[in-house]
Amino acid sequence: MKKGSKKIAVLYHGNCPDGFTGAWAAWKKFGERAEYIGLADRDNPPRLKDKRIYMIDWAFNNRGPVDELRRNNRLLVSLDHHMASKDTPRTLPGSVFDAKRSGAVLAWRYFHPKKPVPAFLKYIEDHDLWRFRFKDTEAVSTIAESSSRDFKTWSGLVRDFEDTARRRRRIADGYKMLLYRDKQIEAILGCAKLVDFKGFRVFAVNSPVFRDRIGHTLARRKPPFAIVWREEGGKWKLSLRALRPFDLLKSVPGAKGHPQAAGMILPIGAPLPWKEVKSKR
């Protein structure tokens, strides 16, 4: 079956372990009967017609694309935990919003309601919501970040985490990866600058990788939040990471996402929206 002829489309948060794991949960339901489309932050959806569409771990920032998809397709369902999606159960019948669950777990429960949530997905959720209720979550997150994003690889990960011995071996490998990652992070942290951003004096640093860990480490050094920025796709992308109880969505104009993990996107020609402060003290 040609990709364009498939009557089911799964749109998911691309470049994100939680989003991809949610797509994997859909794949376990639909297999090759669906097409799977990863979307970057603030992407508009592809133009689709006469399909059943499931949006996983994804929120559009304006109604236009959603309204167009709804008009031109047989079904549009959102499974999400970002605050921008909180009204979708009302506007898109059958949709699910739950800020206390990750996209992956929401998708699993939606597509496999009679099956228990696999252990690997619980680790993905624990990291994505930045809870760290499981002692090995960071090691497992490193495994997810470094693994090939294909559904067969993900099936192997999920299967291994259901077996105690194989899970232990996987986690041991994850801790080895953490040692290398931490050395890279320390080098990046040393490049952070103190900046004045929207009335807050916080740390900012350029990095295309390890945004969660770098952001939260810098936020602890200089509360209440930090900025990790990068150039991607011809745009400036700012990742904001905050310490509880600070709420980025309420306190930082233009921030979108979660209260402690939000983002902003600016055109590449725009100046970065802060001024460097001379001293880090």
XYZ file of C-alpha atoms in Angstrom:
281
model
C 0.000 0.000 0.000
C 1.452 3.344 -1.026
C 2.045 5.828 1.782
C -0.323 8.462 0.426
C -3.132 5.935 -0.038
C -3.281 4.891 3.615
C -6.488 5.929 5.305
C -4.986 6.344 8.791
C -2.415 9.028 9.662
C -0.578 9.411 12.965
C 0.909 12.865 13.569
C 3.315 12.890 16.496
C 5.830 15.144 18.221
C 9.014 14.409 16.294
C 12.526 14.436 17.754
C 11.023 13.552 21.135
C 11.176 10.143 22.857
C 7.718 10.662 24.346
C 6.176 11.586 21.012
C 7.880 8.736 19.164
C 6.893 6.239 21.849
C 3.306 7.423 21.446
C 3.605 6.807 17.699
C 4.978 3.340 18.476
C 1.891 2.634 20.606
C -0.251 3.544 17.588
C 1.930 1.363 15.341
C 1.283 -1.590 17.645
C -2.401 -1.033 16.868
C -2.324 -0.160 13.164
C 1.005 -1.435 11.844
C 1.525 -0.682 8.157
C -2.103 0.353 7.684
C -1.164 3.852 8.880
C 1.397 6.472 7.916
C 3.427 8.057 10.721
C 4.466 11.693 10.423
C 6.790 13.347 12.935
C 6.379 17.105 13.304
C 8.857 19.614 14.696
C 7.849 22.406 17.060
C 5.349 24.818 15.485
C 5.202 22.905 12.190
C 1.933 23.089 10.323
C 0.474 19.668 9.560
C 0.645 18.189 6.069
C -2.455 18.616 3.952
C -4.397 15.417 4.416
C -7.785 14.412 3.101
C -10.346 11.705 3.836
C -8.272 10.076 6.585
C -8.611 9.073 10.207
C -6.017 11.222 11.965
C -4.547 10.801 15.442
C -2.380 13.605 16.847
C -0.110 12.340 19.633
C 1.883 14.515 22.054
C 1.257 17.447 19.775
C -0.523 20.783 20.060
C -1.103 23.353 17.319
C -0.794 26.955 18.359
C -3.618 28.241 16.182
C -6.982 26.857 15.171
C -6.520 27.203 11.408
C -4.633 23.942 10.748
C -6.875 21.985 13.119
C -10.044 23.320 11.515
C -8.741 22.439 8.050
C -7.870 18.889 9.099
C -11.263 18.444 10.722
C -13.117 19.671 7.610
C -11.197 17.508 5.154
C -10.925 14.228 7.049
C -13.129 11.499 8.462
C -11.797 11.707 12.038
C -9.442 13.922 14.033
C -8.438 12.892 17.561
C -5.864 14.551 19.843
C -4.029 12.633 22.583
C -1.943 15.189 24.415
C -0.762 16.624 27.714
C 0.454 20.085 26.663
C -1.601 22.932 28.091
C -2.338 24.254 24.598
C -4.488 21.134 24.112
C -6.563 21.414 27.271
C -9.729 22.358 25.363
C -9.446 19.712 22.634
C -11.803 17.179 24.275
C -14.498 19.847 23.905
C -13.626 20.916 20.360
C -12.541 17.510 18.989
C -14.885 14.737 20.195
C -13.078 11.600 21.340
C -9.861 13.455 22.187
C -8.016 13.010 25.474
C -6.148 15.646 27.479
C -4.352 14.835 30.723
C -1.513 17.031 31.998
C -0.554 14.327 34.500
C 0.257 11.761 31.804
C 2.809 11.762 29.008
C 1.855 11.479 25.362
C 3.222 7.935 25.187
C 1.125 6.662 28.091
C -1.975 8.481 26.841
C -1.533 6.817 23.445
C -0.976 3.373 24.951
C -4.083 3.626 27.118
C -6.113 4.880 24.167
C -5.061 2.213 21.670
C -4.600 -0.677 24.135
C -7.071 -0.007 26.968
C -7.115 -3.587 28.237
C -3.335 -4.020 28.419
C -1.067 -2.770 31.238
C 1.303 0.077 30.452
C 4.729 -1.422 29.599
C 7.594 -0.634 31.975
C 9.601 1.196 29.304
C 6.727 3.624 28.735
C 6.553 4.345 32.461
C 10.213 5.399 32.376
C 9.565 7.574 29.319
C 6.704 9.277 31.137
C 8.725 9.710 34.329
C 11.375 11.622 32.405
C 9.067 13.571 30.105
C 7.112 14.922 33.092
C 10.393 15.502 34.940
C 9.276 13.513 37.990
C 12.165 11.040 38.464
C 10.144 8.747 40.688
C 12.209 5.782 39.449
C 15.884 5.756 40.357
C 17.029 4.622 36.889
C 14.947 7.061 34.842
C 17.901 9.155 33.701
C 19.806 6.097 32.479
C 16.750 4.840 30.606
C 16.220 8.276 29.075
C 19.776 8.187 27.742
C 19.044 4.830 26.114
C 15.935 6.257 24.469
C 17.772 9.360 23.245
C 20.586 7.319 21.697
C 18.478 4.563 20.095
C 17.458 4.495 16.458
C 13.957 5.912 15.989
C 12.318 2.993 14.256
C 9.439 0.925 15.540
C 11.246 -2.428 15.491
C 14.041 -1.015 17.654
C 11.431 0.399 20.045
C 9.676 -2.971 20.199
C 12.981 -4.516 21.242
C 13.426 -1.933 23.994
C 9.906 -2.471 25.303
C 10.357 -6.246 25.210
C 13.686 -6.103 27.049
C 12.244 -3.954 29.824
C 9.578 -6.573 30.501
C 12.321 -9.081 31.388
C 14.170 -8.423 34.657
C 17.603 -9.642 33.528
C 17.519 -7.871 30.166
C 16.219 -4.703 31.810
C 19.180 -4.678 34.200
C 21.627 -5.064 31.314
C 19.973 -2.238 29.388
C 20.055 0.054 32.419
C 23.727 -0.774 33.047
C 24.457 0.300 29.470
C 22.500 3.492 30.108
C 24.673 4.399 33.088
C 27.798 3.980 30.955
C 26.323 6.412 28.432
C 25.563 8.851 31.243
C 29.243 9.157 32.134
C 30.085 10.344 28.625
C 27.037 12.599 28.457
C 27.872 14.287 31.751
C 31.338 15.247 30.492
C 29.779 16.892 27.452
C 27.245 18.708 29.605
C 29.918 20.121 31.912
C 31.708 21.630 28.927
C 28.479 23.237 27.699
C 27.580 24.563 31.156
C 30.887 26.409 31.230
C 29.714 28.509 28.267
C 26.543 29.796 29.968
C 26.004 33.559 30.174
C 23.955 35.483 32.704
C 21.297 37.460 30.824
C 18.407 39.806 31.463
C 15.352 38.208 29.828
C 11.858 39.678 30.171
C 12.697 41.083 33.582
C 14.378 37.923 34.870
C 18.107 37.508 35.442
C 18.830 33.927 34.349
C 21.455 31.789 32.624
C 21.347 31.207 28.851
C 23.497 28.867 26.782
C 23.608 27.645 23.197
C 23.223 23.881 22.788
C 21.379 21.635 20.328
C 21.550 18.677 22.732
C 20.768 17.732 26.346
C 18.379 20.651 26.713
C 16.464 19.236 29.677
C 19.484 18.403 31.807
C 21.378 21.585 30.914
C 18.344 23.779 31.493
C 17.472 22.331 34.871
C 21.090 22.377 36.048
C 21.397 26.066 35.170
C 18.016 26.818 36.748
C 19.228 25.307 40.015
C 22.341 27.481 39.857
C 20.296 30.613 39.185
C 16.531 30.225 39.814
C 13.823 30.360 38.719
C 14.557 29.134 35.166
C 17.174 28.921 32.408
C 17.311 29.209 28.626
C 18.909 26.710 26.241
C 18.809 28.069 22.711
C 19.723 26.844 19.253
C 19.298 27.521 15.544
C 17.112 24.919 13.865
C 15.219 24.961 10.600
C 15.984 28.607 9.946
C 14.591 29.712 13.312
C 15.807 30.498 16.802
C 14.382 27.901 19.192
C 14.455 28.668 22.910
C 13.937 25.886 25.451
C 12.985 27.207 28.894
C 13.379 24.963 31.949
C 12.106 26.057 35.354
C 12.092 24.909 38.957
C 8.783 24.232 40.691
C 6.619 26.079 41.623
C 7.589 28.703 39.016
C 5.128 28.610 36.104
C 6.658 29.599 32.773
C 3.293 29.780 31.030
C 1.954 32.306 33.515
C 5.133 34.311 34.093
C 6.989 34.459 30.757
C 5.056 36.098 27.895
C 5.129 33.964 24.751
C 6.182 30.707 26.449
C 4.255 27.636 25.297
C 4.286 24.039 26.487
C 4.391 23.004 30.137
C 4.672 25.090 33.323
C 8.262 23.945 33.954
C 9.292 23.020 30.384
C 8.286 25.502 27.729
C 9.585 26.905 24.473
C 9.620 29.928 22.214
C 10.399 30.263 18.495
C 11.711 33.378 16.763
C 12.667 34.118 13.146
C 16.383 33.678 12.556
C 16.784 37.344 11.611
C 15.434 38.554 14.938
C 17.867 39.483 17.723
C 17.973 37.126 20.665
C 15.560 38.586 23.244
C 17.949 39.241 26.106
C 20.903 41.338 27.149
C 24.020 39.819 28.623
C 24.781 40.775 32.218
C 28.452 41.435 32.859
C 28.824 39.527 36.126
C 27.538 36.074 37.098
C 27.362 37.105 40.713
